């Protein structure tokens, strides 16, 4: 008898970690594959980086909240390492240290699992999956607009309806804080509070950090501003008219949106001047994507012009912009919107030997069918033909090929059409031709 304690441990995964059974796993891979196609369409080449990185690399500029949630440990060699909570730092490391003098821009795509000690709840896990696009080497609004476009392209291609982009530029709030001589560390704390939508607490911290009454009322006005980008941008510029740096950031945002909208005119964009993101490295545009039906972001990104400089040995700065979309949340959004997955991996044929002597022939024939691209399963349970057929019925298989000594003698097989419930003898070649023409009809 196994120890009851151990049995109960084996029954559970570690909190926040999930087993993804076939439907979920296939859904995840489908989304990943769509994202890979989008990457190819836009010229992003794939890059695979380690799941485990040096803690200091991952912790740099990731923001206090995210830093606290990293899985950190010492390896057997005494190195302080962490499971990656995102791709951006790793991709930035590669480009800054190995590709600093490579022709720019560099476009990279990544996909894989990430780890954050978040509180598990709907759409929030401790192991989750992202697809990630980074565009490095350009500080121009075209680059930001491209990142918005590729995000939109993927969400649209997946068939999601009714989604919108929430957008801001961290340059606007930070310039107001800069003018008040509030240092970067305090600014980061203020941005973290805004990320958690704690605007009152953020204003209180500005006050405690020496922010003037004027700056407080400007920030308060900014926090009220949200709506359709075309209308909000005008109001926003009035509020910040005495802040040239903030005005520059707003003009840049407006130019990015003009470019983005030129090819994505239907896409809904909401500008929220009080919106911030927890990651500290952002220097320009920031955005998140929301899909109706789930009120958590399916993706987020922004411009981060200083991060690569942190990792490079000073050979000129490399500006960058990027986005990551959460695969788990995209899958949840698709489910909520009632999208059904087209299964393309249904087995088309089962090959059933009628007795032990016919097993080798069944193996050989299955292998020949697979070489022709037919998805073929071979009976491995030693069941009778009728039991194997009834199992094939349950699995919605189109054809069965039954192999016995008599057919082997004749150089033929029995092809059974599972739907029509009729069977005939054919050569394997002819049987394969019938199956393939049926497959083509189904497509
Ligand atoms: P992020 O907003 O932290 O950005 O994550 C992007 C997306 O990953 C989220 O919108 C969400 O869909 C998904 N996600 C995050 N945490 C979880 C979780 N605990 N469970 C499930 N899904 C989650 C970044 O990671 C940046 N590196 C994006 C970026 C790339 N910025 C520039 N380049």
PDB file of N, CA and C in Angstrom, residues 352-424:
ATOM      1  N   UNK A 352      -6.340  -3.023 -38.327  1.00  0.00           N
ATOM      2  CA  UNK A 352      -6.640  -4.064 -37.331  1.00  0.00           C
ATOM      3  C   UNK A 352      -6.193  -5.434 -37.854  1.00  0.00           C
ATOM      4  N   UNK A 353      -5.252  -6.086 -37.189  1.00  0.00           N
ATOM      5  CA  UNK A 353      -4.903  -7.461 -37.585  1.00  0.00           C
ATOM      6  C   UNK A 353      -5.952  -8.420 -37.000  1.00  0.00           C
ATOM      7  N   UNK A 354      -6.349  -9.427 -37.797  1.00  0.00           N
ATOM      8  CA  UNK A 354      -7.395 -10.317 -37.265  1.00  0.00           C
ATOM      9  C   UNK A 354      -6.819 -11.349 -36.302  1.00  0.00           C
ATOM     10  N   UNK A 355      -5.502 -11.622 -36.404  1.00  0.00           N
ATOM     11  CA  UNK A 355      -4.894 -12.590 -35.496  1.00  0.00           C
ATOM     12  C   UNK A 355      -3.422 -12.215 -35.272  1.00  0.00           C
ATOM     13  N   UNK A 356      -2.762 -12.956 -34.401  1.00  0.00           N
ATOM     14  CA  UNK A 356      -1.380 -12.628 -34.042  1.00  0.00           C
ATOM     15  C   UNK A 356      -0.436 -12.684 -35.240  1.00  0.00           C
ATOM     16  N   UNK A 357      -0.692 -13.648 -36.179  1.00  0.00           N
ATOM     17  CA  UNK A 357       0.205 -13.788 -37.342  1.00  0.00           C
ATOM     18  C   UNK A 357       0.150 -12.548 -38.240  1.00  0.00           C
ATOM     19  N   UNK A 358      -0.966 -11.832 -38.199  1.00  0.00           N
ATOM     20  CA  UNK A 358      -1.122 -10.694 -39.127  1.00  0.00           C
ATOM     21  C   UNK A 358      -0.553  -9.386 -38.551  1.00  0.00           C
ATOM     22  N   UNK A 359       0.049  -9.472 -37.340  1.00  0.00           N
ATOM     23  CA  UNK A 359       0.513  -8.234 -36.701  1.00  0.00           C
ATOM     24  C   UNK A 359       1.600  -7.526 -37.512  1.00  0.00           C
ATOM     25  N   UNK A 360       2.535  -8.318 -38.029  1.00  0.00           N
ATOM     26  CA  UNK A 360       3.649  -7.706 -38.768  1.00  0.00           C
ATOM     27  C   UNK A 360       3.125  -7.007 -40.013  1.00  0.00           C
ATOM     28  N   UNK A 361       2.183  -7.692 -40.713  1.00  0.00           N
ATOM     29  CA  UNK A 361       1.587  -7.104 -41.924  1.00  0.00           C
ATOM     30  C   UNK A 361       0.875  -5.798 -41.550  1.00  0.00           C
ATOM     31  N   UNK A 362       0.163  -5.812 -40.410  1.00  0.00           N
ATOM     32  CA  UNK A 362      -0.556  -4.603 -39.966  1.00  0.00           C
ATOM     33  C   UNK A 362       0.442  -3.468 -39.719  1.00  0.00           C
ATOM     34  N   UNK A 363       1.560  -3.797 -39.102  1.00  0.00           N
ATOM     35  CA  UNK A 363       2.601  -2.782 -38.855  1.00  0.00           C
ATOM     36  C   UNK A 363       3.134  -2.222 -40.163  1.00  0.00           C
ATOM     37  N   UNK A 364       3.423  -3.130 -41.099  1.00  0.00           N
ATOM     38  CA  UNK A 364       3.997  -2.702 -42.381  1.00  0.00           C
ATOM     39  C   UNK A 364       3.015  -1.800 -43.130  1.00  0.00           C
ATOM     40  N   UNK A 365       1.739  -2.238 -43.177  1.00  0.00           N
ATOM     41  CA  UNK A 365       0.730  -1.490 -43.934  1.00  0.00           C
ATOM     42  C   UNK A 365       0.505  -0.107 -43.292  1.00  0.00           C
ATOM     43  N   UNK A 366       0.492  -0.056 -41.956  1.00  0.00           N
ATOM     44  CA  UNK A 366       0.300   1.240 -41.277  1.00  0.00           C
ATOM     45  C   UNK A 366       1.413   2.184 -41.666  1.00  0.00           C
ATOM     46  N   UNK A 367       2.614   1.636 -41.685  1.00  0.00           N
ATOM     47  CA  UNK A 367       3.762   2.482 -41.988  1.00  0.00           C
ATOM     48  C   UNK A 367       3.675   3.025 -43.425  1.00  0.00           C
ATOM     49  N   UNK A 368       3.222   2.163 -44.360  1.00  0.00           N
ATOM     50  CA  UNK A 368       3.074   2.617 -45.759  1.00  0.00           C
ATOM     51  C   UNK A 368       1.997   3.705 -45.869  1.00  0.00           C
ATOM     52  N   UNK A 369       0.895   3.525 -45.123  1.00  0.00           N
ATOM     53  CA  UNK A 369      -0.183   4.531 -45.155  1.00  0.00           C
ATOM     54  C   UNK A 369       0.317   5.874 -44.622  1.00  0.00           C
ATOM     55  N   UNK A 370       1.082   5.830 -43.529  1.00  0.00           N
ATOM     56  CA  UNK A 370       1.602   7.087 -42.951  1.00  0.00           C
ATOM     57  C   UNK A 370       2.536   7.771 -43.926  1.00  0.00           C
ATOM     58  N   UNK A 371       3.314   6.972 -44.672  1.00  0.00           N
ATOM     59  CA  UNK A 371       4.228   7.574 -45.663  1.00  0.00           C
ATOM     60  C   UNK A 371       3.443   8.337 -46.719  1.00  0.00           C
ATOM     61  N   UNK A 372       2.180   7.957 -46.919  1.00  0.00           N
ATOM     62  CA  UNK A 372       1.341   8.668 -47.896  1.00  0.00           C
ATOM     63  C   UNK A 372       0.607   9.851 -47.241  1.00  0.00           C
ATOM     64  N   UNK A 373       0.909  10.107 -45.970  1.00  0.00           N
ATOM     65  CA  UNK A 373       0.307  11.263 -45.286  1.00  0.00           C
ATOM     66  C   UNK A 373      -1.041  10.950 -44.660  1.00  0.00           C
ATOM     67  N   UNK A 374      -1.389   9.660 -44.547  1.00  0.00           N
ATOM     68  CA  UNK A 374      -2.674   9.296 -43.938  1.00  0.00           C
ATOM     69  C   UNK A 374      -2.453   9.060 -42.445  1.00  0.00           C
ATOM     70  N   UNK A 375      -3.293   9.727 -41.624  1.00  0.00           N
ATOM     71  CA  UNK A 375      -3.117   9.575 -40.171  1.00  0.00           C
ATOM     72  C   UNK A 375      -3.640   8.201 -39.755  1.00  0.00           C
ATOM     73  N   UNK A 376      -2.729   7.358 -39.321  1.00  0.00           N
ATOM     74  CA  UNK A 376      -3.038   5.941 -39.145  1.00  0.00           C
ATOM     75  C   UNK A 376      -2.701   5.462 -37.742  1.00  0.00           C
ATOM     76  N   UNK A 377      -3.656   4.768 -37.138  1.00  0.00           N
ATOM     77  CA  UNK A 377      -3.427   4.176 -35.829  1.00  0.00           C
ATOM     78  C   UNK A 377      -3.446   2.676 -36.022  1.00  0.00           C
ATOM     79  N   UNK A 378      -2.589   1.938 -35.317  1.00  0.00           N
ATOM     80  CA  UNK A 378      -2.625   0.487 -35.446  1.00  0.00           C
ATOM     81  C   UNK A 378      -3.131  -0.100 -34.129  1.00  0.00           C
ATOM     82  N   UNK A 379      -3.880  -1.155 -34.221  1.00  0.00           N
ATOM     83  CA  UNK A 379      -4.446  -1.797 -33.020  1.00  0.00           C
ATOM     84  C   UNK A 379      -3.303  -2.387 -32.181  1.00  0.00           C
ATOM     85  N   UNK A 380      -3.178  -1.924 -30.951  1.00  0.00           N
ATOM     86  CA  UNK A 380      -2.084  -2.432 -30.106  1.00  0.00           C
ATOM     87  C   UNK A 380      -2.596  -3.120 -28.846  1.00  0.00           C
ATOM     88  N   UNK A 381      -3.942  -3.320 -28.783  1.00  0.00           N
ATOM     89  CA  UNK A 381      -4.499  -3.895 -27.562  1.00  0.00           C
ATOM     90  C   UNK A 381      -4.802  -5.387 -27.718  1.00  0.00           C
ATOM     91  N   UNK A 382      -4.559  -5.930 -28.904  1.00  0.00           N
ATOM     92  CA  UNK A 382      -4.848  -7.348 -29.133  1.00  0.00           C
ATOM     93  C   UNK A 382      -6.332  -7.657 -29.071  1.00  0.00           C
ATOM     94  N   UNK A 383      -7.176  -6.658 -29.373  1.00  0.00           N
ATOM     95  CA  UNK A 383      -8.619  -6.888 -29.267  1.00  0.00           C
ATOM     96  C   UNK A 383      -9.159  -7.590 -30.515  1.00  0.00           C
ATOM     97  N   UNK A 384     -10.352  -8.138 -30.372  1.00  0.00           N
ATOM     98  CA  UNK A 384     -10.994  -8.766 -31.529  1.00  0.00           C
ATOM     99  C   UNK A 384     -11.354  -7.660 -32.521  1.00  0.00           C
ATOM    100  N   UNK A 385     -11.586  -8.094 -33.814  1.00  0.00           N
ATOM    101  CA  UNK A 385     -11.910  -7.099 -34.836  1.00  0.00           C
ATOM    102  C   UNK A 385     -13.147  -6.302 -34.432  1.00  0.00           C
ATOM    103  N   UNK A 386     -14.178  -6.996 -33.919  1.00  0.00           N
ATOM    104  CA  UNK A 386     -15.419  -6.267 -33.623  1.00  0.00           C
ATOM    105  C   UNK A 386     -15.203  -5.251 -32.497  1.00  0.00           C
ATOM    106  N   UNK A 387     -14.408  -5.609 -31.492  1.00  0.00           N
ATOM    107  CA  UNK A 387     -14.178  -4.643 -30.403  1.00  0.00           C
ATOM    108  C   UNK A 387     -13.327  -3.469 -30.894  1.00  0.00           C
ATOM    109  N   UNK A 388     -12.339  -3.775 -31.736  1.00  0.00           N
ATOM    110  CA  UNK A 388     -11.492  -2.696 -32.263  1.00  0.00           C
ATOM    111  C   UNK A 388     -12.332  -1.763 -33.147  1.00  0.00           C
ATOM    112  N   UNK A 389     -13.268  -2.357 -33.921  1.00  0.00           N
ATOM    113  CA  UNK A 389     -14.129  -1.524 -34.782  1.00  0.00           C
ATOM    114  C   UNK A 389     -15.055  -0.647 -33.945  1.00  0.00           C
ATOM    115  N   UNK A 390     -15.566  -1.211 -32.862  1.00  0.00           N
ATOM    116  CA  UNK A 390     -16.496  -0.403 -32.067  1.00  0.00           C
ATOM    117  C   UNK A 390     -15.747   0.756 -31.396  1.00  0.00           C
ATOM    118  N   UNK A 391     -14.470   0.543 -31.043  1.00  0.00           N
ATOM    119  CA  UNK A 391     -13.653   1.630 -30.495  1.00  0.00           C
ATOM    120  C   UNK A 391     -13.401   2.694 -31.570  1.00  0.00           C
ATOM    121  N   UNK A 392     -13.145   2.220 -32.813  1.00  0.00           N
ATOM    122  CA  UNK A 392     -12.893   3.159 -33.913  1.00  0.00           C
ATOM    123  C   UNK A 392     -14.127   4.018 -34.176  1.00  0.00           C
ATOM    124  N   UNK A 393     -15.305   3.396 -34.045  1.00  0.00           N
ATOM    125  CA  UNK A 393     -16.562   4.122 -34.209  1.00  0.00           C
ATOM    126  C   UNK A 393     -16.657   5.259 -33.207  1.00  0.00           C
ATOM    127  N   UNK A 394     -16.331   4.925 -31.949  1.00  0.00           N
ATOM    128  CA  UNK A 394     -16.412   5.936 -30.884  1.00  0.00           C
ATOM    129  C   UNK A 394     -15.466   7.085 -31.156  1.00  0.00           C
ATOM    130  N   UNK A 395     -14.338   6.782 -31.784  1.00  0.00           N
ATOM    131  CA  UNK A 395     -13.346   7.836 -32.051  1.00  0.00           C
ATOM    132  C   UNK A 395     -13.610   8.556 -33.365  1.00  0.00           C
ATOM    133  N   UNK A 396     -14.726   8.189 -34.025  1.00  0.00           N
ATOM    134  CA  UNK A 396     -15.107   8.877 -35.251  1.00  0.00           C
ATOM    135  C   UNK A 396     -14.079   8.723 -36.384  1.00  0.00           C
ATOM    136  N   UNK A 397     -13.494   7.532 -36.442  1.00  0.00           N
ATOM    137  CA  UNK A 397     -12.506   7.265 -37.487  1.00  0.00           C
ATOM    138  C   UNK A 397     -13.247   6.982 -38.791  1.00  0.00           C
ATOM    139  N   UNK A 398     -12.665   7.433 -39.929  1.00  0.00           N
ATOM    140  CA  UNK A 398     -13.365   7.281 -41.213  1.00  0.00           C
ATOM    141  C   UNK A 398     -13.293   5.858 -41.772  1.00  0.00           C
ATOM    142  N   UNK A 399     -12.104   5.242 -41.687  1.00  0.00           N
ATOM    143  CA  UNK A 399     -11.907   3.930 -42.320  1.00  0.00           C
ATOM    144  C   UNK A 399     -11.193   2.969 -41.383  1.00  0.00           C
ATOM    145  N   UNK A 400     -11.455   1.687 -41.602  1.00  0.00           N
ATOM    146  CA  UNK A 400     -10.642   0.658 -40.935  1.00  0.00           C
ATOM    147  C   UNK A 400     -10.048  -0.211 -42.037  1.00  0.00           C
ATOM    148  N   UNK A 401      -8.837  -0.649 -41.804  1.00  0.00           N
ATOM    149  CA  UNK A 401      -8.239  -1.614 -42.722  1.00  0.00           C
ATOM    150  C   UNK A 401      -8.018  -2.880 -41.910  1.00  0.00           C
ATOM    151  N   UNK A 402      -8.647  -3.958 -42.375  1.00  0.00           N
ATOM    152  CA  UNK A 402      -8.585  -5.205 -41.616  1.00  0.00           C
ATOM    153  C   UNK A 402      -7.665  -6.164 -42.367  1.00  0.00           C
ATOM    154  N   UNK A 403      -6.734  -6.753 -41.629  1.00  0.00           N
ATOM    155  CA  UNK A 403      -5.734  -7.601 -42.279  1.00  0.00           C
ATOM    156  C   UNK A 403      -5.728  -8.990 -41.656  1.00  0.00           C
ATOM    157  N   UNK A 404      -5.998  -9.981 -42.513  1.00  0.00           N
ATOM    158  CA  UNK A 404      -5.969 -11.367 -42.058  1.00  0.00           C
ATOM    159  C   UNK A 404      -5.062 -12.189 -42.972  1.00  0.00           C
ATOM    160  N   UNK A 405      -4.827 -13.477 -42.632  1.00  0.00           N
ATOM    161  CA  UNK A 405      -3.928 -14.292 -43.449  1.00  0.00           C
ATOM    162  C   UNK A 405      -4.410 -14.441 -44.891  1.00  0.00           C
ATOM    163  N   UNK A 406      -5.732 -14.531 -45.064  1.00  0.00           N
ATOM    164  CA  UNK A 406      -6.275 -14.720 -46.407  1.00  0.00           C
ATOM    165  C   UNK A 406      -5.962 -13.515 -47.305  1.00  0.00           C
ATOM    166  N   UNK A 407      -6.226 -12.300 -46.766  1.00  0.00           N
ATOM    167  CA  UNK A 407      -5.957 -11.077 -47.538  1.00  0.00           C
ATOM    168  C   UNK A 407      -4.460 -10.948 -47.830  1.00  0.00           C
ATOM    169  N   UNK A 408      -3.650 -11.330 -46.817  1.00  0.00           N
ATOM    170  CA  UNK A 408      -2.194 -11.219 -47.010  1.00  0.00           C
ATOM    171  C   UNK A 408      -1.753 -12.129 -48.158  1.00  0.00           C
ATOM    172  N   UNK A 409      -2.331 -13.356 -48.198  1.00  0.00           N
ATOM    173  CA  UNK A 409      -2.064 -14.298 -49.299  1.00  0.00           C
ATOM    174  C   UNK A 409      -2.387 -13.657 -50.640  1.00  0.00           C
ATOM    175  N   UNK A 410      -3.570 -12.978 -50.673  1.00  0.00           N
ATOM    176  CA  UNK A 410      -4.058 -12.404 -51.941  1.00  0.00           C
ATOM    177  C   UNK A 410      -3.370 -11.079 -52.294  1.00  0.00           C
ATOM    178  N   UNK A 411      -2.601 -10.567 -51.366  1.00  0.00           N
ATOM    179  CA  UNK A 411      -1.965  -9.250 -51.585  1.00  0.00           C
ATOM    180  C   UNK A 411      -2.988  -8.123 -51.491  1.00  0.00           C
ATOM    181  N   UNK A 412      -4.060  -8.358 -50.699  1.00  0.00           N
ATOM    182  CA  UNK A 412      -5.122  -7.341 -50.577  1.00  0.00           C
ATOM    183  C   UNK A 412      -5.358  -6.982 -49.108  1.00  0.00           C
ATOM    184  N   UNK A 413      -6.208  -5.956 -48.901  1.00  0.00           N
ATOM    185  CA  UNK A 413      -6.650  -5.641 -47.529  1.00  0.00           C
ATOM    186  C   UNK A 413      -8.163  -5.453 -47.580  1.00  0.00           C
ATOM    187  N   UNK A 414      -8.800  -5.544 -46.409  1.00  0.00           N
ATOM    188  CA  UNK A 414     -10.235  -5.228 -46.357  1.00  0.00           C
ATOM    189  C   UNK A 414     -10.346  -3.766 -45.933  1.00  0.00           C
ATOM    190  N   UNK A 415     -10.994  -2.971 -46.793  1.00  0.00           N
ATOM    191  CA  UNK A 415     -11.194  -1.561 -46.455  1.00  0.00           C
ATOM    192  C   UNK A 415     -12.635  -1.378 -46.006  1.00  0.00           C
ATOM    193  N   UNK A 416     -12.793  -0.927 -44.768  1.00  0.00           N
ATOM    194  CA  UNK A 416     -14.163  -0.739 -44.266  1.00  0.00           C
ATOM    195  C   UNK A 416     -14.453   0.753 -44.126  1.00  0.00           C
ATOM    196  N   UNK A 417     -15.520   1.184 -44.796  1.00  0.00           N
ATOM    197  CA  UNK A 417     -15.967   2.575 -44.642  1.00  0.00           C
ATOM    198  C   UNK A 417     -16.807   2.618 -43.363  1.00  0.00           C
ATOM    199  N   UNK A 418     -16.292   3.280 -42.346  1.00  0.00           N
ATOM    200  CA  UNK A 418     -16.923   3.225 -41.026  1.00  0.00           C
ATOM    201  C   UNK A 418     -18.276   3.944 -41.001  1.00  0.00           C
ATOM    202  N   UNK A 419     -18.420   4.961 -41.860  1.00  0.00           N
ATOM    203  CA  UNK A 419     -19.683   5.724 -41.841  1.00  0.00           C
ATOM    204  C   UNK A 419     -20.770   4.951 -42.595  1.00  0.00           C
ATOM    205  N   UNK A 420     -20.389   4.411 -43.787  1.00  0.00           N
ATOM    206  CA  UNK A 420     -21.381   3.704 -44.606  1.00  0.00           C
ATOM    207  C   UNK A 420     -21.561   2.267 -44.155  1.00  0.00           C
ATOM    208  N   UNK A 421     -20.663   1.800 -43.299  1.00  0.00           N
ATOM    209  CA  UNK A 421     -20.679   0.431 -42.784  1.00  0.00           C
ATOM    210  C   UNK A 421     -20.639  -0.611 -43.913  1.00  0.00           C
ATOM    211  N   UNK A 422     -19.825  -0.337 -44.922  1.00  0.00           N
ATOM    212  CA  UNK A 422     -19.619  -1.338 -45.979  1.00  0.00           C
ATOM    213  C   UNK A 422     -18.126  -1.623 -46.097  1.00  0.00           C
ATOM    214  N   UNK A 423     -17.804  -2.831 -46.512  1.00  0.00           N
ATOM    215  CA  UNK A 423     -16.382  -3.145 -46.674  1.00  0.00           C
ATOM    216  C   UNK A 423     -16.119  -3.933 -47.953  1.00  0.00           C
ATOM    217  N   UNK A 424     -14.918  -3.658 -48.530  1.00  0.00           N
ATOM    218  CA  UNK A 424     -14.526  -4.305 -49.789  1.00  0.00           C
ATOM    219  C   UNK A 424     -13.046  -4.602 -49.754  1.00  0.00           C
TER     220      UNK A 424
END
